[in-house]
Amino acid sequence: MGHSLNKLSATFIKSAPVGKHSDGGGLWLHKRPDGGSQWFLRVSVHGRRREMGLGSPPTISLKHARQEAQRWRSFAKSGVDPIKQREKERREAERNLHILSDVASDCFEARKAELKGDGKAGRWFSPLELHVLPKLGRIPIAEIDQRDIRDALAPIWHEKVETAKKALNRLSICMHHGAALGLDVDLQAADKAKALLGAQRKKVKHTPFMRWQDVPEFYASLDGDTVTHLALKLLILTVGTRTRPLRFLRLDQIDSDVWTVAADDMKGRIGTTNDFRVPLSTQALDLICRAEPMARDGYLFPSQRKGVISDATMSRLMDRRGLEARPHGFRSSFRTWCAEQTDTPREVAEACLAHVTGTAVERAYRRTDYLDQRRRIMQRWADHVTGSA
């Protein structure tokens, strides 16, 4: 059959007349009256003649067309319909495009707008990135079942309880995203995996906190006028804000004795879009005045190099002192002091910590953030902490 192959030449193809021209072995060039042209292959499978298009010159060169013809002829020789085979390969290629890591990235992109700071901190994505994608990332999402998920999360299910829960939750969101893209996904896979993994043994660890009775002594020990000491002291005095808003505190957020934190920067404020107003005690205002000369780029607590001090800076200071307690724990110190030493109503105490209380309806009718009551209680707390009570 060798002599009947490769009849055409590249030069002929450029100027071929209208009609069908055989290159041999079932490969043809069809030159249409409109000037366009196309390669096609004629083969016979189980006595049926099949014709498959192989693209058009010059995109598909003569050499490429011959290689393709050879490949599909070999399928036909072994009794496989090359057109069906090509369809099958296309479907597989498409399915493989939707591997979990691609769907997860697409899902993260789609959700960024809802996430704080566009999800830049990567907190939303990291449980997936660390514990799921290394094992399941290359698998087409349509093939992932509850056993795959169970095997991926089993090593951390009882050890890293919160992280494992987050990873499973994020994976479930990605599976729903895959379904929304039109992929054949098992939407129950995450729930079934949870059933296979069983109840988590380990209790969630709460941030260790300092007894409220011990806070004044620790506060007094922060006697340096360094950025870290001043930041930690202000955190203790304004317990409602958590560490992030405090680290990014800008002087232009303070008006008289009220510091306003944008709603986007407040964690745990689901159900409200309001900014959070922090009443500043006289001691807090004094600290801000002492920190002001060190401000840089408008930030009150700059780091040594660039940006602001890190979360770890204050934690490390407490660690070096041999303390189990962490900065975040002062919220619990305050809340316990509130309950044991004052008759502050629950709503006001929770509002001090920026906790949203009550149902959506209750919140809609409650048009107050208890600023005046909080101002009084925060001043009492500052007096306790600084030993002036």
Short mmCIF file of C-alpha atoms in Angstrom, two decimals:
data_model
loop_
_atom_site.label_atom_id
_atom_site.label_comp_id
_atom_site.label_asym_id
_atom_site.label_seq_id
_atom_site.Cartn_x
_atom_site.Cartn_y
_atom_site.Cartn_z
CA MET A 1 0.00 0.00 0.00
CA GLY A 2 3.11 2.18 0.39
CA HIS A 3 3.05 3.43 -3.21
CA SER A 4 -0.56 4.64 -2.89
CA LEU A 5 0.19 6.86 0.14
CA ASN A 6 1.46 10.47 0.20
CA LYS A 7 0.27 11.44 -3.24
CA LEU A 8 -0.21 15.12 -2.51
CA SER A 9 2.42 17.83 -2.01
CA ALA A 10 2.39 21.04 0.07
CA THR A 11 2.68 23.10 -3.12
CA PHE A 12 -0.31 21.36 -4.74
CA ILE A 13 -2.46 21.98 -1.63
CA LYS A 14 -1.93 25.76 -1.87
CA SER A 15 -3.27 25.88 -5.44
CA ALA A 16 -5.50 22.77 -5.55
CA PRO A 17 -8.55 23.03 -7.85
CA VAL A 18 -12.09 22.62 -6.53
CA GLY A 19 -12.90 18.97 -5.85
CA LYS A 20 -11.73 16.03 -3.73
CA HIS A 21 -8.08 15.01 -3.92
CA SER A 22 -6.78 11.74 -2.47
CA ASP A 23 -3.49 11.53 -0.58
CA GLY A 24 -3.92 7.78 -0.33
CA GLY A 25 -4.84 5.51 2.57
CA GLY A 26 -8.28 7.14 2.88
CA LEU A 27 -6.96 10.67 3.48
CA TRP A 28 -8.60 13.29 1.27
CA LEU A 29 -8.43 17.01 0.74
CA HIS A 30 -11.77 18.58 -0.18
CA LYS A 31 -11.41 21.94 -1.92
CA ARG A 32 -14.75 23.78 -1.85
CA PRO A 33 -16.05 26.25 -4.47
CA ASP A 34 -15.98 29.04 -1.83
CA GLY A 35 -12.17 28.67 -1.65
CA GLY A 36 -12.16 26.89 1.71
CA SER A 37 -10.75 23.41 2.14
CA GLN A 38 -10.84 20.54 4.62
CA TRP A 39 -9.07 17.28 5.34
CA PHE A 40 -11.18 14.18 5.90
CA LEU A 41 -10.47 10.53 6.44
CA ARG A 42 -12.48 7.67 4.97
CA VAL A 43 -12.28 4.37 6.80
CA SER A 44 -14.35 1.25 6.98
CA VAL A 45 -15.38 -0.20 10.36
CA HIS A 46 -17.39 -3.41 10.55
CA GLY A 47 -18.34 -2.97 6.90
CA ARG A 48 -19.63 0.60 7.45
CA ARG A 49 -17.95 3.53 5.75
CA ARG A 50 -17.10 6.37 8.15
CA GLU A 51 -15.90 9.83 7.25
CA MET A 52 -14.22 12.04 9.84
CA GLY A 53 -13.05 15.62 9.43
CA LEU A 54 -9.46 16.34 10.43
CA GLY A 55 -9.39 20.13 10.25
CA SER A 56 -8.42 22.59 7.55
CA PRO A 57 -5.19 23.77 5.94
CA PRO A 58 -3.16 25.79 6.75
CA THR A 59 -4.00 25.18 10.45
CA ILE A 60 -3.53 21.46 9.86
CA SER A 61 -0.50 20.96 7.61
CA LEU A 62 -0.13 18.06 5.18
CA LYS A 63 2.34 16.38 7.55
CA HIS A 64 -0.02 16.78 10.54
CA ALA A 65 -3.00 15.50 8.52
CA ARG A 66 -1.02 12.37 7.57
CA GLN A 67 -0.06 11.73 11.21
CA GLU A 68 -3.69 12.10 12.32
CA ALA A 69 -4.89 9.84 9.48
CA GLN A 70 -2.37 7.18 10.51
CA ARG A 71 -3.51 7.36 14.15
CA TRP A 72 -7.24 7.02 13.38
CA ARG A 73 -6.64 4.31 10.73
CA SER A 74 -5.02 2.16 13.39
CA PHE A 75 -8.21 2.39 15.53
CA ALA A 76 -10.33 1.44 12.53
CA LYS A 77 -8.06 -1.56 11.82
CA SER A 78 -8.62 -2.83 15.36
CA GLY A 79 -12.40 -2.53 14.94
CA VAL A 80 -12.86 0.71 16.91
CA ASP A 81 -14.94 3.46 15.34
CA PRO A 82 -12.48 6.42 15.22
CA ILE A 83 -15.29 9.03 15.40
CA LYS A 84 -16.67 7.52 18.60
CA GLN A 85 -13.17 7.15 19.98
CA ARG A 86 -12.44 10.83 19.33
CA GLU A 87 -15.72 11.81 21.09
CA LYS A 88 -14.75 9.65 24.06
CA GLU A 89 -11.30 11.25 24.23
CA ARG A 90 -12.83 14.74 24.05
CA ARG A 91 -15.23 13.95 26.88
CA GLU A 92 -12.40 12.60 29.02
CA ALA A 93 -10.26 15.63 28.29
CA GLU A 94 -13.12 17.92 29.26
CA ARG A 95 -13.78 16.01 32.44
CA ASN A 96 -10.11 16.15 33.32
CA LEU A 97 -10.12 19.90 32.90
CA HIS A 98 -12.43 19.99 35.90
CA ILE A 99 -10.09 18.49 38.43
CA LEU A 100 -10.81 19.47 42.01
CA SER A 101 -7.95 21.96 42.32
CA ASP A 102 -9.24 23.91 39.29
CA VAL A 103 -12.83 23.94 40.55
CA ALA A 104 -11.63 24.93 44.05
CA SER A 105 -9.62 27.86 42.63
CA ASP A 106 -12.58 28.96 40.53
CA CYS A 107 -14.86 28.67 43.58
CA PHE A 108 -12.45 30.75 45.69
CA GLU A 109 -12.31 33.44 42.99
CA ALA A 110 -16.11 33.53 42.87
CA ARG A 111 -16.39 33.87 46.66
CA LYS A 112 -13.65 36.45 47.16
CA ALA A 113 -16.08 39.35 47.00
CA GLU A 114 -17.89 38.03 50.11
CA LEU A 115 -14.69 37.35 52.00
CA LYS A 116 -12.97 39.93 54.15
CA GLY A 117 -10.26 41.79 52.23
CA ASP A 118 -11.03 39.71 49.11
CA GLY A 119 -9.77 36.66 51.00
CA LYS A 120 -6.19 37.91 50.70
CA ALA A 121 -5.20 36.38 54.00
CA GLY A 122 -6.03 33.06 52.37
CA ARG A 123 -7.80 31.81 55.50
CA TRP A 124 -10.79 30.58 53.52
CA PHE A 125 -8.66 28.61 51.08
CA SER A 126 -5.89 27.33 53.36
CA PRO A 127 -7.75 24.35 54.96
CA LEU A 128 -8.34 23.04 51.43
CA GLU A 129 -4.86 23.87 50.24
CA LEU A 130 -3.17 22.17 53.19
CA HIS A 131 -5.34 19.13 53.84
CA VAL A 132 -7.46 18.30 50.78
CA LEU A 133 -5.83 19.41 47.54
CA PRO A 134 -2.49 17.62 48.06
CA LYS A 135 -4.45 14.33 48.08
CA LEU A 136 -7.47 15.00 45.90
CA GLY A 137 -6.51 18.04 43.82
CA ARG A 138 -5.68 16.10 40.64
CA ILE A 139 -8.88 14.00 40.69
CA PRO A 140 -11.78 15.06 38.45
CA ILE A 141 -14.42 16.43 40.82
CA ALA A 142 -17.07 14.16 39.26
CA GLU A 143 -15.13 11.12 40.48
CA ILE A 144 -14.68 12.19 44.10
CA ASP A 145 -16.74 10.15 46.55
CA GLN A 146 -17.15 10.00 50.32
CA ARG A 147 -14.34 7.45 50.73
CA ASP A 148 -11.84 9.76 49.02
CA ILE A 149 -12.89 12.60 51.32
CA ARG A 150 -12.76 10.39 54.40
CA ASP A 151 -9.25 9.20 53.56
CA ALA A 152 -8.06 12.77 52.99
CA LEU A 153 -9.42 14.09 56.30
CA ALA A 154 -9.01 11.05 58.56
CA PRO A 155 -5.47 12.05 59.69
CA ILE A 156 -6.68 15.39 61.10
CA TRP A 157 -10.31 14.59 61.97
CA HIS A 158 -9.69 14.12 65.71
CA GLU A 159 -6.43 16.08 65.99
CA LYS A 160 -7.27 19.37 64.29
CA VAL A 161 -10.98 19.49 64.91
CA GLU A 162 -11.73 23.04 63.75
CA THR A 163 -9.44 22.85 60.70
CA ALA A 164 -10.94 19.51 59.64
CA LYS A 165 -14.48 20.92 59.94
CA LYS A 166 -13.49 23.95 57.89
CA ALA A 167 -11.81 21.78 55.23
CA LEU A 168 -14.94 19.63 54.91
CA ASN A 169 -17.18 22.70 54.76
CA ARG A 170 -15.03 24.36 52.06
CA LEU A 171 -14.91 21.12 50.07
CA SER A 172 -18.70 20.86 50.21
CA ILE A 173 -18.95 24.45 48.88
CA CYS A 174 -16.54 23.51 46.04
CA MET A 175 -18.66 20.44 45.19
CA HIS A 176 -21.75 22.68 44.92
CA HIS A 177 -19.73 25.08 42.77
CA GLY A 178 -18.81 22.15 40.51
CA ALA A 179 -22.48 21.21 40.20
CA ALA A 180 -23.27 24.82 39.29
CA LEU A 181 -20.68 24.54 36.50
CA GLY A 182 -22.73 21.63 35.14
CA LEU A 183 -20.46 18.84 36.35
CA ASP A 184 -21.84 15.52 37.51
CA VAL A 185 -20.93 15.87 41.19
CA ASP A 186 -22.11 13.89 44.21
CA LEU A 187 -23.46 16.73 46.36
CA GLN A 188 -23.92 14.37 49.32
CA ALA A 189 -20.30 13.17 49.28
CA ALA A 190 -19.17 15.57 52.05
CA ASP A 191 -22.08 14.61 54.34
CA LYS A 192 -21.51 10.91 53.72
CA ALA A 193 -17.80 11.37 54.45
CA LYS A 194 -18.72 13.06 57.73
CA ALA A 195 -20.82 10.02 58.65
CA LEU A 196 -17.90 7.71 57.81
CA LEU A 197 -15.46 9.82 59.85
CA GLY A 198 -17.72 9.70 62.92
CA ALA A 199 -18.06 12.11 65.82
CA GLN A 200 -14.93 14.10 66.58
CA ARG A 201 -13.43 13.00 69.87
CA LYS A 202 -11.36 16.00 70.69
CA LYS A 203 -13.04 19.00 72.25
CA VAL A 204 -12.43 22.38 70.67
CA LYS A 205 -9.69 24.16 72.56
CA HIS A 206 -10.60 27.64 73.67
CA THR A 207 -7.97 30.33 73.73
CA PRO A 208 -6.29 30.19 77.16
CA PHE A 209 -7.12 33.34 79.09
CA MET A 210 -5.85 35.14 82.15
CA ARG A 211 -7.99 35.37 85.29
CA TRP A 212 -9.42 38.89 85.53
CA GLN A 213 -7.82 39.17 88.97
CA ASP A 214 -4.36 38.75 87.37
CA VAL A 215 -4.81 41.26 84.55
CA PRO A 216 -3.77 44.40 86.54
CA GLU A 217 -0.42 42.85 87.50
CA PHE A 218 0.32 41.83 83.91
CA TYR A 219 -0.79 45.25 82.61
CA ALA A 220 1.57 46.99 85.06
CA SER A 221 4.46 44.79 83.87
CA LEU A 222 4.11 46.26 80.36
CA ASP A 223 6.11 49.29 81.39
CA GLY A 224 8.06 50.01 78.20
CA ASP A 225 6.93 52.68 75.76
CA THR A 226 7.48 50.26 72.88
CA VAL A 227 4.99 49.68 70.08
CA THR A 228 4.33 46.11 71.32
CA HIS A 229 3.78 47.10 74.97
CA LEU A 230 1.49 49.98 74.06
CA ALA A 231 -0.48 47.89 71.53
CA LEU A 232 -1.00 45.08 74.02
CA LYS A 233 -2.09 47.52 76.74
CA LEU A 234 -4.58 49.19 74.41
CA LEU A 235 -5.89 45.75 73.38
CA ILE A 236 -6.53 44.95 77.05
CA LEU A 237 -8.39 48.25 77.54
CA THR A 238 -10.49 47.94 74.36
CA VAL A 239 -11.26 44.22 74.49
CA GLY A 240 -14.13 44.42 71.99
CA THR A 241 -12.00 44.92 68.94
CA ARG A 242 -9.82 41.80 68.62
CA THR A 243 -6.23 42.04 67.45
CA ARG A 244 -6.65 42.80 63.72
CA PRO A 245 -8.50 46.15 63.96
CA LEU A 246 -6.15 47.17 66.78
CA ARG A 247 -3.02 46.42 64.76
CA PHE A 248 -4.41 48.45 61.84
CA LEU A 249 -5.64 51.31 64.03
CA ARG A 250 -5.36 54.63 62.20
CA LEU A 251 -5.49 58.00 63.91
CA ASP A 252 -8.22 59.14 61.52
CA GLN A 253 -10.53 56.45 62.97
CA ILE A 254 -10.61 58.28 66.32
CA ASP A 255 -12.98 61.14 66.93
CA SER A 256 -13.02 62.58 70.45
CA ASP A 257 -13.31 59.52 72.73
CA VAL A 258 -14.79 57.15 70.10
CA TRP A 259 -12.81 54.86 67.81
CA THR A 260 -14.85 53.65 64.81
CA VAL A 261 -13.92 50.30 63.27
CA ALA A 262 -15.32 49.59 59.79
CA ALA A 263 -17.81 46.69 59.70
CA ASP A 264 -15.59 44.84 57.17
CA ASP A 265 -12.79 44.67 59.73
CA MET A 266 -14.92 43.15 62.46
CA LYS A 267 -15.09 39.38 62.83
CA GLY A 268 -18.25 37.69 64.07
CA ARG A 269 -20.57 40.57 63.09
CA ILE A 270 -22.73 38.50 60.76
CA GLY A 271 -26.20 39.94 60.66
CA THR A 272 -25.08 43.56 60.81
CA THR A 273 -23.43 45.91 58.36
CA ASN A 274 -22.83 48.59 60.96
CA ASP A 275 -19.44 49.95 61.86
CA PHE A 276 -18.43 49.24 65.45
CA ARG A 277 -17.96 52.21 67.79
CA VAL A 278 -15.46 51.67 70.59
CA PRO A 279 -15.73 54.05 73.57
CA LEU A 280 -12.22 54.97 74.75
CA SER A 281 -11.51 55.26 78.47
CA THR A 282 -9.27 58.06 79.73
CA GLN A 283 -6.46 55.49 80.11
CA ALA A 284 -6.95 54.34 76.47
CA LEU A 285 -6.80 57.94 75.21
CA ASP A 286 -3.61 58.49 77.21
CA LEU A 287 -2.03 55.39 75.62
CA ILE A 288 -2.96 56.62 72.13
CA CYS A 289 -1.24 59.96 72.87
CA ARG A 290 1.90 58.10 73.97
CA ALA A 291 1.91 55.93 70.84
CA GLU A 292 1.28 58.82 68.44
CA PRO A 293 4.95 59.88 68.02
CA MET A 294 5.73 56.34 66.75
CA ALA A 295 2.94 56.35 64.14
CA ARG A 296 3.96 55.75 60.53
CA ASP A 297 1.87 56.09 57.36
CA GLY A 298 -1.12 56.92 59.56
CA TYR A 299 -0.89 53.63 61.48
CA LEU A 300 -0.49 53.88 65.24
CA PHE A 301 1.33 50.55 65.65
CA PRO A 302 3.84 50.17 62.78
CA SER A 303 6.22 47.22 62.58
CA GLN A 304 9.99 47.75 62.51
CA ARG A 305 10.25 47.22 58.77
CA LYS A 306 7.02 47.99 56.93
CA GLY A 307 3.29 47.68 57.54
CA VAL A 308 1.95 47.12 61.05
CA ILE A 309 2.94 44.80 63.89
CA SER A 310 1.93 41.18 63.37
CA ASP A 311 -0.50 39.14 65.40
CA ALA A 312 2.40 37.00 66.54
CA THR A 313 4.31 39.93 68.07
CA MET A 314 1.96 40.28 71.05
CA SER A 315 1.54 36.50 71.42
CA ARG A 316 5.33 36.02 71.48
CA LEU A 317 5.68 38.58 74.25
CA MET A 318 3.23 36.61 76.41
CA ASP A 319 4.93 33.36 75.43
CA ARG A 320 8.34 34.69 76.50
CA ARG A 321 6.83 35.55 79.88
CA GLY A 322 5.91 31.89 80.27
CA LEU A 323 2.18 32.62 80.07
CA GLU A 324 -0.33 30.20 78.62
CA ALA A 325 -2.80 33.02 78.00
CA ARG A 326 -2.90 34.73 74.62
CA PRO A 327 -3.94 38.28 73.59
CA HIS A 328 -7.31 37.06 72.32
CA GLY A 329 -8.01 35.65 75.81
CA PHE A 330 -8.41 39.10 77.39
CA ARG A 331 -11.91 39.11 75.90
CA SER A 332 -12.76 36.18 78.19
CA SER A 333 -11.04 37.88 81.15
CA PHE A 334 -13.23 40.92 80.58
CA ARG A 335 -16.44 38.90 80.10
CA THR A 336 -15.87 36.94 83.33
CA TRP A 337 -15.08 40.16 85.25
CA CYS A 338 -18.28 41.66 83.83
CA ALA A 339 -20.38 38.74 85.05
CA GLU A 340 -18.73 38.41 88.48
CA GLN A 341 -18.03 42.03 89.41
CA THR A 342 -20.77 44.08 87.76
CA ASP A 343 -24.51 43.94 87.17
CA THR A 344 -24.09 44.79 83.48
CA PRO A 345 -27.03 43.50 81.40
CA ARG A 346 -26.07 40.64 79.09
CA GLU A 347 -26.84 42.64 75.90
CA VAL A 348 -24.50 45.43 76.99
CA ALA A 349 -21.67 43.04 77.99
CA GLU A 350 -21.99 41.22 74.67
CA ALA A 351 -22.08 44.54 72.80
CA CYS A 352 -18.77 45.45 74.50
CA LEU A 353 -17.26 42.39 72.77
CA ALA A 354 -18.95 43.29 69.45
CA HIS A 355 -21.07 40.17 69.68
CA VAL A 356 -24.32 40.35 67.77
CA THR A 357 -27.19 39.20 69.99
CA GLY A 358 -30.86 38.46 69.44
CA THR A 359 -32.76 37.46 66.33
CA ALA A 360 -32.67 39.47 63.12
CA VAL A 361 -36.10 40.91 64.02
CA GLU A 362 -34.95 41.92 67.51
CA ARG A 363 -31.88 43.57 66.01
CA ALA A 364 -34.00 45.45 63.47
CA TYR A 365 -36.06 47.00 66.27
CA ARG A 366 -33.12 47.62 68.58
CA ARG A 367 -31.72 50.87 67.27
CA THR A 368 -28.89 51.15 69.78
CA ASP A 369 -25.34 49.96 70.20
CA TYR A 370 -25.46 50.83 73.93
CA LEU A 371 -22.60 53.32 73.50
CA ASP A 372 -23.25 55.24 76.71
CA GLN A 373 -23.63 52.11 78.85
CA ARG A 374 -20.52 50.66 77.24
CA ARG A 375 -18.61 53.87 77.84
CA ARG A 376 -19.29 53.51 81.59
CA ILE A 377 -18.44 49.81 81.77
CA MET A 378 -15.23 50.22 79.71
CA GLN A 379 -14.11 53.00 82.03
CA ARG A 380 -14.74 50.71 85.02
CA TRP A 381 -12.73 47.95 83.33
CA ALA A 382 -9.87 50.38 82.60
CA ASP A 383 -9.91 51.47 86.27
CA HIS A 384 -9.74 47.81 87.36
CA VAL A 385 -6.91 47.01 84.92
CA THR A 386 -4.81 50.07 85.86
CA GLY A 387 -5.41 49.67 89.60
CA SER A 388 -7.27 52.97 89.88
CA ALA A 389 -10.59 51.39 90.87
#
